[in-house]
Each structure stands twice: as structure tokens, then as C-alpha cells.
Amino acid sequence: MKNKQNTQSILMIEPVSFGFNEETANDNKFQSNDLSIDSKSIQRKALDQFTNMVEKLRKHGISVYVVKDTLEPYTPDSIFPNNWVSFHSNGAVAIYPMYAPNRREERRENILDYLEEQGFQINEITDYSQAEEEDVFLEGTGSMVLDRKNNIAYAAVSERTNEDLFIEYCEDFEFTPVVFHATQKIEGIEYPVYHTNVMMSVADNFAIICFDVIKDLKERKFVSDFLHTSQKEVIAITEEQMNHFAGNVLEVEAEDGTKYLIMSDTAYHSLNRGQLDVITKYCDILVVDISVIETYGGGSARCMMAEVFLEKDEI
């Protein structure tokens, strides 16, 4: 029996000190910093957007488990938990090595304890974080886009996505690895796309991907062939749409089985009618306003949700 692609349970981390992270800005070209706005205002606005997003997901029957961040240590990007942890249907949990030192502090054992208190079964933990000592990184389902249904993992190589560690992860978790390179043009210079999940998303019956940033045509065909072989309808987005977070989206499932593609207001308004029509053939769209989080954090809706595929006991 194939694994499910979509989960009904989401882990989200409520921010207490969200803001522009200097340690991640070097290679995250989606971040920007408006120095005219003070840090307390940024945190307040981000918290409002976070709270509204949680309420909207819950209103549509999606189970959201919220853990509040702590003031110490300082973790301005804790709102993006999918980078340090992933949860799998066989009860396995993976912990990942993080590029920015202050993001390593996001890994909190009590978050796993909280999920167990909610009835989720954790059978084993595979911890890759020691790779940080060798300056080797793999930032979870930011670095990797998982086709859980077909056991395929996609990864664009970058400073945050080490190819060898990605292959090791795929061997451990029984995914077929699809490795490629992707670059985006900023002021005439090509930079690696920092996370795979800003340029593509795999849903149950379709995939959204920015082929334009895969410059090598053989690699582009390689990725395309895997998507088509796994019977996904492919929605190609432009680099401009990618820069508006149209690839940083996630399909989830409500308690009644309704599928929703969660995306930001920024992403939604970048898509054209034809692209939206393809999406709505397969699922409904839930749009959330997270513009402050996108601007200062350089991540969008998908980054804010860690999917929980663990089996759950009835409490």
C-alpha cells in the first residue's frame, strides 16, 4: 500500500521574537529588511498573521498543533519548523543539520514530547545534526520536496542541501533521490536557489515547479520525467512567480477528506487563471496573508507547516 501524500495534522511554532535573520540573509535571496520598522512591530504583525493562519486552517477542519517558541535562546526563524524536523508514517522522526547557527537552537526535544502527549507515536529518531560539525547541511523539507506517495525525494543542491547527505537520507528513509541544480538571477548574477521547496511542490495529483531555474536541460528533463512517471499533472511557474512564493505551497487534508492547497496571498495573486484552474481540478485553495513573514523571513506558507504523518492513539 502506498503512503499518503497529504496529512491531516500540522505542527506550527508560534513566534515570540520573529524578525530578519542576519545569519540566513547571505544565501536566502527572498529575505529583505526594512530598517524603518522596529523589531517589536515586526513581531507583533507576524504573530497576528500566524494566529490568523492557524485559525483559518482549523476553521477548515485541518488539525493544527501549536507550540509557542521561547524568548531564549534567540530564534528569529522558529516559525519555519519544517527545516529541522520531519515526521513519517512508520513512526520515524528525522532531525536535520542547519546552516545558520542560531537556527540550530530551534531543535527542541520538548516539541517531540508535546506531540507524544497528544497521542502521536514516535518509534525512532534519526539525528543527522552532527553533520554540522563538518559544515554539511540538509534542511529538512525545505531542502527536500518529498513525494511520499511514490517514495521519491527531489533536491536542488545548495549550501543548505548537501548531495551526499541527501543520498544518505534517501537510503535511510527509502526514497528514490532526484538531484539537480537550480539558480535564480538577482541583479544579473546567478545564485543557487537556497531551498528546493521555494521552487516546487508535490501534491497528490499534481506538481508545481519552476523549470526556468533548472538551467541544465538534461537535469530539467530528468526532473520532468520523474514527475510525469509518477502521474502528476505538472503546473509550470515562471521565475517571477517563484519569487512571489508560488512554489512554496502545501497540499493538506481536512478531517472530512477535503484537500486544500495552502498558499500565501502573494503567491495566489501571482498565478494566472489557467494555473489556478488546474489546481482547483484537484483541490480547494486556502489563501493566507503572511506578507510580513515572507518579507522578513524569506519563507512562505509551506515553510511554516511541519507535516505530522505519525500514527495517533485515541486519547
mmCIF file of C-alpha atoms in Angstrom:
data_model
loop_
_atom_site.group_PDB
_atom_site.id
_atom_site.type_symbol
_atom_site.label_atom_id
_atom_site.label_comp_id
_atom_site.label_asym_id
_atom_site.label_seq_id
_atom_site.Cartn_x
_atom_site.Cartn_y
_atom_site.Cartn_z
ATOM 1 C CA MET A 1 0.000 0.000 0.000
ATOM 2 C CA LYS A 2 1.372 3.410 -0.938
ATOM 3 C CA ASN A 3 1.884 6.115 1.642
ATOM 4 C CA LYS A 4 -0.456 9.069 1.731
ATOM 5 C CA GLN A 5 0.836 12.279 0.195
ATOM 6 C CA ASN A 6 -1.216 14.574 2.425
ATOM 7 C CA THR A 7 -1.537 14.768 6.173
ATOM 8 C CA GLN A 8 -4.417 15.964 8.335
ATOM 9 C CA SER A 9 -2.068 17.091 11.133
ATOM 10 C CA ILE A 10 0.245 20.115 11.076
ATOM 11 C CA LEU A 11 2.817 21.321 13.609
ATOM 12 C CA MET A 12 3.303 25.095 13.768
ATOM 13 C CA ILE A 13 5.539 27.170 16.043
ATOM 14 C CA GLU A 14 4.113 30.416 17.443
ATOM 15 C CA PRO A 15 6.760 33.152 17.179
ATOM 16 C CA VAL A 16 7.882 35.300 20.093
ATOM 17 C CA SER A 17 10.893 37.049 18.534
ATOM 18 C CA PHE A 18 10.345 36.787 14.791
ATOM 19 C CA GLY A 19 12.430 39.071 12.627
ATOM 20 C CA PHE A 20 15.061 39.488 9.945
ATOM 21 C CA ASN A 21 17.805 36.907 10.477
ATOM 22 C CA GLU A 22 21.241 38.208 9.515
ATOM 23 C CA GLU A 23 22.674 34.675 9.638
ATOM 24 C CA THR A 24 20.415 33.401 6.854
ATOM 25 C CA ALA A 25 20.337 36.503 4.655
ATOM 26 C CA ASN A 26 23.589 35.648 2.869
ATOM 27 C CA ASP A 27 22.038 32.962 0.664
ATOM 28 C CA ASN A 28 18.294 33.485 1.142
ATOM 29 C CA LYS A 29 17.562 35.972 -1.625
ATOM 30 C CA PHE A 30 13.871 36.058 -0.663
ATOM 31 C CA GLN A 31 14.585 37.969 2.558
ATOM 32 C CA SER A 32 14.543 41.740 2.854
ATOM 33 C CA ASN A 33 14.861 44.103 5.777
ATOM 34 C CA ASP A 34 13.018 47.391 6.253
ATOM 35 C CA LEU A 35 15.069 49.218 8.868
ATOM 36 C CA SER A 36 12.343 51.834 9.299
ATOM 37 C CA ILE A 37 10.149 49.335 11.163
ATOM 38 C CA ASP A 38 11.143 48.376 14.700
ATOM 39 C CA SER A 39 11.552 44.734 15.745
ATOM 40 C CA LYS A 40 8.586 44.772 18.156
ATOM 41 C CA SER A 41 6.261 45.891 15.358
ATOM 42 C CA ILE A 42 7.561 43.148 13.072
ATOM 43 C CA GLN A 43 6.995 40.516 15.772
ATOM 44 C CA ARG A 44 3.507 41.835 16.532
ATOM 45 C CA LYS A 45 2.452 41.815 12.887
ATOM 46 C CA ALA A 46 3.974 38.373 12.296
ATOM 47 C CA LEU A 47 2.145 36.980 15.326
ATOM 48 C CA ASP A 48 -1.160 38.391 14.062
ATOM 49 C CA GLN A 49 -0.609 36.775 10.655
ATOM 50 C CA PHE A 50 0.440 33.491 12.252
ATOM 51 C CA THR A 51 -2.639 33.435 14.505
ATOM 52 C CA ASN A 52 -4.981 34.206 11.610
ATOM 53 C CA MET A 53 -3.428 31.423 9.554
ATOM 54 C CA VAL A 54 -3.858 28.880 12.363
ATOM 55 C CA GLU A 55 -7.491 29.931 12.860
ATOM 56 C CA LYS A 56 -8.213 29.660 9.135
ATOM 57 C CA LEU A 57 -6.696 26.170 8.886
ATOM 58 C CA ARG A 58 -8.652 24.974 11.909
ATOM 59 C CA LYS A 59 -11.870 26.526 10.609
ATOM 60 C CA HIS A 60 -11.497 24.335 7.509
ATOM 61 C CA GLY A 61 -11.048 21.137 9.523
ATOM 62 C CA ILE A 62 -7.255 20.854 9.491
ATOM 63 C CA SER A 63 -5.696 19.762 12.786
ATOM 64 C CA VAL A 64 -3.028 22.279 13.825
ATOM 65 C CA TYR A 65 -0.786 21.615 16.818
ATOM 66 C CA VAL A 66 0.799 24.847 18.050
ATOM 67 C CA VAL A 67 3.866 25.113 20.268
ATOM 68 C CA LYS A 68 4.925 28.543 21.476
ATOM 69 C CA ASP A 69 8.549 29.498 20.938
ATOM 70 C CA THR A 70 10.729 30.692 23.809
ATOM 71 C CA LEU A 71 12.453 34.066 24.179
ATOM 72 C CA GLU A 72 15.729 32.334 24.997
ATOM 73 C CA PRO A 73 17.623 31.239 23.034
ATOM 74 C CA TYR A 74 17.045 33.803 20.272
ATOM 75 C CA THR A 75 15.482 32.017 17.275
ATOM 76 C CA PRO A 76 14.019 34.547 14.806
ATOM 77 C CA ASP A 77 13.186 31.806 12.240
ATOM 78 C CA SER A 78 11.482 29.324 14.576
ATOM 79 C CA ILE A 79 8.245 29.951 12.672
ATOM 80 C CA PHE A 80 9.683 27.619 9.961
ATOM 81 C CA PRO A 81 9.901 24.228 11.770
ATOM 82 C CA ASN A 82 9.891 22.044 8.667
ATOM 83 C CA ASN A 83 13.600 22.776 8.222
ATOM 84 C CA TRP A 84 14.768 20.966 11.362
ATOM 85 C CA VAL A 85 12.326 18.067 11.705
ATOM 86 C CA SER A 86 10.189 15.712 9.624
ATOM 87 C CA PHE A 87 7.658 13.096 10.725
ATOM 88 C CA HIS A 88 6.914 9.854 8.914
ATOM 89 C CA SER A 89 4.052 7.360 8.856
ATOM 90 C CA ASN A 90 6.202 4.491 10.183
ATOM 91 C CA GLY A 91 6.780 6.408 13.406
ATOM 92 C CA ALA A 92 10.192 7.719 12.384
ATOM 93 C CA VAL A 93 11.364 11.257 13.061
ATOM 94 C CA ALA A 94 14.320 12.886 11.306
ATOM 95 C CA ILE A 95 16.316 15.746 12.810
ATOM 96 C CA TYR A 96 18.360 17.856 10.402
ATOM 97 C CA PRO A 97 21.599 19.890 10.340
ATOM 98 C CA MET A 98 21.012 23.614 9.921
ATOM 99 C CA TYR A 99 23.114 26.156 8.024
ATOM 100 C CA ALA A 100 22.692 29.126 10.396
ATOM 101 C CA PRO A 101 23.996 28.659 13.972
ATOM 102 C CA ASN A 102 21.030 30.471 15.521
ATOM 103 C CA ARG A 103 18.625 28.180 13.675
ATOM 104 C CA ARG A 104 20.189 25.124 15.331
ATOM 105 C CA GLU A 105 18.678 26.351 18.583
ATOM 106 C CA GLU A 106 15.196 25.697 17.146
ATOM 107 C CA ARG A 107 15.614 21.957 17.718
ATOM 108 C CA ARG A 108 13.702 21.310 20.941
ATOM 109 C CA GLU A 109 13.094 17.869 22.387
ATOM 110 C CA ASN A 110 10.057 19.130 24.297
ATOM 111 C CA ILE A 111 8.286 19.694 20.963
ATOM 112 C CA LEU A 112 8.542 15.947 20.305
ATOM 113 C CA ASP A 113 7.367 15.320 23.886
ATOM 114 C CA TYR A 114 4.353 17.538 23.230
ATOM 115 C CA LEU A 115 3.380 15.532 20.149
ATOM 116 C CA GLU A 116 3.651 12.289 22.121
ATOM 117 C CA GLU A 117 1.411 13.834 24.791
ATOM 118 C CA GLN A 118 -1.140 14.450 22.017
ATOM 119 C CA GLY A 119 -1.095 10.722 21.238
ATOM 120 C CA PHE A 120 1.346 10.598 18.321
ATOM 121 C CA GLN A 121 3.576 7.534 18.227
ATOM 122 C CA ILE A 122 7.318 8.116 17.803
ATOM 123 C CA ASN A 123 9.164 4.849 17.273
ATOM 124 C CA GLU A 124 12.629 6.057 16.352
ATOM 125 C CA ILE A 125 14.607 9.259 15.850
ATOM 126 C CA THR A 126 17.318 9.598 13.210
ATOM 127 C CA ASP A 127 19.502 12.594 14.000
ATOM 128 C CA TYR A 128 21.677 14.000 11.202
ATOM 129 C CA SER A 129 22.570 17.197 13.073
ATOM 130 C CA GLN A 130 26.135 16.096 13.859
ATOM 131 C CA ALA A 131 26.910 16.796 10.180
ATOM 132 C CA GLU A 132 27.035 20.480 11.163
ATOM 133 C CA GLU A 133 30.493 19.800 12.612
ATOM 134 C CA GLU A 134 31.673 19.160 9.029
ATOM 135 C CA ASP A 135 29.732 22.149 7.629
ATOM 136 C CA VAL A 136 27.348 19.753 5.919
ATOM 137 C CA PHE A 137 23.676 20.703 5.890
ATOM 138 C CA LEU A 138 20.301 19.284 4.879
ATOM 139 C CA GLU A 139 17.411 21.456 5.980
ATOM 140 C CA GLY A 140 14.535 19.012 6.085
ATOM 141 C CA THR A 141 11.581 19.517 3.808
ATOM 142 C CA GLY A 142 12.998 22.871 2.838
ATOM 143 C CA SER A 143 15.973 21.180 1.215
ATOM 144 C CA MET A 144 13.861 18.262 0.002
ATOM 145 C CA VAL A 145 10.447 18.014 -1.578
ATOM 146 C CA LEU A 146 9.016 14.590 -0.792
ATOM 147 C CA ASP A 147 6.667 12.617 -2.989
ATOM 148 C CA ARG A 148 5.672 10.342 -0.130
ATOM 149 C CA LYS A 149 3.098 8.526 -2.235
ATOM 150 C CA ASN A 150 5.736 7.307 -4.706
ATOM 151 C CA ASN A 151 8.785 7.366 -2.396
ATOM 152 C CA ILE A 152 10.620 9.978 -4.471
ATOM 153 C CA ALA A 153 12.634 12.866 -2.997
ATOM 154 C CA TYR A 154 13.621 15.935 -5.010
ATOM 155 C CA ALA A 155 16.559 18.142 -4.010
ATOM 156 C CA ALA A 156 18.273 21.125 -5.584
ATOM 157 C CA VAL A 157 21.888 21.266 -4.411
ATOM 158 C CA SER A 158 22.876 24.397 -2.452
ATOM 159 C CA GLU A 159 24.868 25.416 0.605
ATOM 160 C CA ARG A 160 21.959 24.172 2.663
ATOM 161 C CA THR A 161 21.401 20.957 0.708
ATOM 162 C CA ASN A 162 24.366 18.610 0.622
ATOM 163 C CA GLU A 163 24.066 15.963 -2.093
ATOM 164 C CA ASP A 164 25.874 13.188 -0.190
ATOM 165 C CA LEU A 165 23.793 13.654 2.956
ATOM 166 C CA PHE A 166 20.643 13.812 0.850
ATOM 167 C CA ILE A 167 21.547 10.448 -0.704
ATOM 168 C CA GLU A 168 22.184 9.031 2.763
ATOM 169 C CA TYR A 169 18.805 10.276 3.945
ATOM 170 C CA CYS A 170 17.105 8.679 0.932
ATOM 171 C CA GLU A 171 18.789 5.351 1.680
ATOM 172 C CA ASP A 172 17.713 5.524 5.333
ATOM 173 C CA PHE A 173 14.114 6.501 4.580
ATOM 174 C CA GLU A 174 13.725 4.525 1.333
ATOM 175 C CA PHE A 175 13.215 7.367 -1.121
ATOM 176 C CA THR A 176 14.469 7.444 -4.692
ATOM 177 C CA PRO A 177 16.704 10.535 -4.901
ATOM 178 C CA VAL A 178 16.272 13.084 -7.702
ATOM 179 C CA VAL A 179 19.206 15.522 -7.528
ATOM 180 C CA PHE A 180 19.532 18.638 -9.666
ATOM 181 C CA HIS A 181 20.815 22.221 -9.623
ATOM 182 C CA ALA A 182 18.708 25.381 -9.648
ATOM 183 C CA THR A 183 19.772 29.028 -9.791
ATOM 184 C CA GLN A 184 17.912 32.324 -9.675
ATOM 185 C CA LYS A 185 19.066 35.603 -11.183
ATOM 186 C CA ILE A 186 19.467 38.547 -8.821
ATOM 187 C CA GLU A 187 20.768 41.800 -10.349
ATOM 188 C CA GLY A 188 22.316 39.864 -13.206
ATOM 189 C CA ILE A 189 24.074 37.285 -11.012
ATOM 190 C CA GLU A 190 23.035 33.632 -10.747
ATOM 191 C CA TYR A 191 22.677 32.312 -7.185
ATOM 192 C CA PRO A 192 21.692 28.793 -6.107
ATOM 193 C CA VAL A 193 18.054 28.569 -5.039
ATOM 194 C CA TYR A 194 18.526 28.206 -1.289
ATOM 195 C CA HIS A 195 15.699 25.709 -0.701
ATOM 196 C CA THR A 196 14.053 23.273 -3.089
ATOM 197 C CA ASN A 197 10.631 23.976 -1.602
ATOM 198 C CA VAL A 198 10.552 27.561 -2.868
ATOM 199 C CA MET A 199 10.715 26.363 -6.479
ATOM 200 C CA MET A 200 8.499 23.266 -6.370
ATOM 201 C CA SER A 201 5.738 21.476 -4.513
ATOM 202 C CA VAL A 202 4.404 17.960 -4.991
ATOM 203 C CA ALA A 203 0.726 17.355 -4.240
ATOM 204 C CA ASP A 204 -1.333 14.184 -4.507
ATOM 205 C CA ASN A 205 -2.206 14.505 -8.197
ATOM 206 C CA PHE A 206 -0.198 17.479 -9.426
ATOM 207 C CA ALA A 207 3.108 19.273 -9.009
ATOM 208 C CA ILE A 208 4.053 22.931 -9.195
ATOM 209 C CA ILE A 209 7.581 23.626 -10.393
ATOM 210 C CA CYS A 210 9.742 26.406 -11.794
ATOM 211 C CA PHE A 211 11.646 24.686 -14.591
ATOM 212 C CA ASP A 212 13.230 28.003 -15.610
ATOM 213 C CA VAL A 213 15.665 27.881 -12.678
ATOM 214 C CA ILE A 214 16.948 24.419 -13.701
ATOM 215 C CA LYS A 215 19.378 25.683 -16.309
ATOM 216 C CA ASP A 216 20.821 22.320 -17.373
ATOM 217 C CA LEU A 217 18.363 20.929 -19.924
ATOM 218 C CA LYS A 218 19.278 17.308 -19.159
ATOM 219 C CA GLU A 219 18.569 17.872 -15.487
ATOM 220 C CA ARG A 220 15.340 19.650 -16.362
ATOM 221 C CA LYS A 221 14.199 16.646 -18.417
ATOM 222 C CA PHE A 222 15.335 14.290 -15.645
ATOM 223 C CA VAL A 223 13.107 16.036 -13.107
ATOM 224 C CA SER A 224 10.225 16.354 -15.556
ATOM 225 C CA ASP A 225 10.361 12.655 -16.402
ATOM 226 C CA PHE A 226 10.083 11.683 -12.738
ATOM 227 C CA LEU A 227 7.091 13.948 -12.226
ATOM 228 C CA HIS A 228 5.284 12.574 -15.267
ATOM 229 C CA THR A 229 6.200 8.955 -14.484
ATOM 230 C CA SER A 230 4.631 9.417 -11.054
ATOM 231 C CA GLN A 231 1.471 10.583 -12.848
ATOM 232 C CA LYS A 232 1.454 14.186 -11.640
ATOM 233 C CA GLU A 233 -0.096 16.906 -13.740
ATOM 234 C CA VAL A 234 2.672 19.480 -13.945
ATOM 235 C CA ILE A 235 1.993 23.182 -13.464
ATOM 236 C CA ALA A 236 4.996 25.194 -14.631
ATOM 237 C CA ILE A 237 5.540 28.562 -12.962
ATOM 238 C CA THR A 238 7.879 31.359 -14.028
ATOM 239 C CA GLU A 239 10.846 32.610 -12.048
ATOM 240 C CA GLU A 240 8.875 35.753 -11.277
ATOM 241 C CA GLN A 241 6.052 33.639 -9.852
ATOM 242 C CA MET A 242 8.600 31.625 -7.854
ATOM 243 C CA ASN A 243 9.889 34.900 -6.408
ATOM 244 C CA HIS A 244 6.320 35.520 -5.238
ATOM 245 C CA PHE A 245 6.348 32.159 -3.403
ATOM 246 C CA ALA A 246 4.061 30.345 -5.861
ATOM 247 C CA GLY A 247 6.183 27.219 -5.386
ATOM 248 C CA ASN A 248 6.176 27.409 -1.590
ATOM 249 C CA VAL A 249 2.751 25.856 -1.121
ATOM 250 C CA LEU A 250 1.483 22.681 0.543
ATOM 251 C CA GLU A 251 -1.485 20.407 -0.016
ATOM 252 C CA VAL A 252 -3.089 19.142 3.182
ATOM 253 C CA GLU A 253 -6.261 17.254 4.030
ATOM 254 C CA ALA A 254 -9.149 18.178 6.322
ATOM 255 C CA GLU A 255 -10.863 15.770 8.687
ATOM 256 C CA ASP A 256 -13.659 15.239 6.154
ATOM 257 C CA GLY A 257 -11.181 14.333 3.410
ATOM 258 C CA THR A 258 -11.321 17.672 1.581
ATOM 259 C CA LYS A 259 -7.953 18.589 0.096
ATOM 260 C CA TYR A 260 -6.638 22.140 0.351
ATOM 261 C CA LEU A 261 -3.607 23.781 -1.200
ATOM 262 C CA ILE A 262 -2.324 26.291 1.336
ATOM 263 C CA MET A 263 -0.653 29.333 -0.192
ATOM 264 C CA SER A 264 0.020 32.945 0.621
ATOM 265 C CA ASP A 265 -1.872 35.915 -0.725
ATOM 266 C CA THR A 266 1.354 36.894 -2.506
ATOM 267 C CA ALA A 267 1.550 33.520 -4.253
ATOM 268 C CA TYR A 268 -2.142 33.416 -5.156
ATOM 269 C CA HIS A 269 -2.108 36.775 -6.897
ATOM 270 C CA SER A 270 0.956 35.817 -8.939
ATOM 271 C CA LEU A 271 -0.780 32.822 -10.526
ATOM 272 C CA ASN A 272 -2.809 33.114 -13.704
ATOM 273 C CA ARG A 273 -6.308 31.798 -14.303
ATOM 274 C CA GLY A 274 -5.130 28.740 -16.215
ATOM 275 C CA GLN A 275 -2.796 27.683 -13.407
ATOM 276 C CA LEU A 276 -5.484 28.195 -10.780
ATOM 277 C CA ASP A 277 -7.971 26.182 -12.846
ATOM 278 C CA VAL A 278 -5.600 23.194 -12.906
ATOM 279 C CA ILE A 279 -5.114 23.365 -9.142
ATOM 280 C CA THR A 280 -8.830 23.572 -8.431
ATOM 281 C CA LYS A 281 -9.473 20.462 -10.519
ATOM 282 C CA TYR A 282 -7.828 18.550 -7.700
ATOM 283 C CA CYS A 283 -8.291 20.580 -4.511
ATOM 284 C CA ASP A 284 -9.585 23.772 -2.980
ATOM 285 C CA ILE A 285 -7.233 26.695 -2.360
ATOM 286 C CA LEU A 286 -6.780 28.305 1.055
ATOM 287 C CA VAL A 287 -5.157 31.733 0.877
ATOM 288 C CA VAL A 288 -3.454 33.295 3.901
ATOM 289 C CA ASP A 289 -1.975 36.770 4.366
ATOM 290 C CA ILE A 290 1.568 36.250 5.672
ATOM 291 C CA SER A 291 3.274 39.133 3.871
ATOM 292 C CA VAL A 292 5.317 40.272 6.874
ATOM 293 C CA ILE A 293 6.572 36.735 7.486
ATOM 294 C CA GLU A 294 7.512 36.387 3.818
ATOM 295 C CA THR A 295 9.305 39.727 3.673
ATOM 296 C CA TYR A 296 11.481 39.404 6.754
ATOM 297 C CA GLY A 297 11.743 35.613 6.935
ATOM 298 C CA GLY A 298 12.182 34.760 3.265
ATOM 299 C CA GLY A 299 9.809 31.808 3.585
ATOM 300 C CA SER A 300 6.114 31.331 2.968
ATOM 301 C CA ALA A 301 3.173 29.082 3.791
ATOM 302 C CA ARG A 302 4.834 25.742 3.154
ATOM 303 C CA CYS A 303 7.817 26.626 5.377
ATOM 304 C CA MET A 304 5.509 27.358 8.323
ATOM 305 C CA MET A 305 3.967 23.878 8.386
ATOM 306 C CA ALA A 306 5.696 20.694 9.524
ATOM 307 C CA GLU A 307 3.550 17.791 8.376
ATOM 308 C CA VAL A 308 2.867 15.173 11.068
ATOM 309 C CA PHE A 309 2.385 11.755 9.474
ATOM 310 C CA LEU A 310 2.848 9.829 12.732
ATOM 311 C CA GLU A 311 0.139 7.368 13.786
ATOM 312 C CA LYS A 312 -2.071 8.733 16.560
ATOM 313 C CA ASP A 313 -3.532 6.929 19.533
ATOM 314 C CA GLU A 314 -7.016 7.792 20.665
ATOM 315 C CA ILE A 315 -6.702 9.689 23.935
#
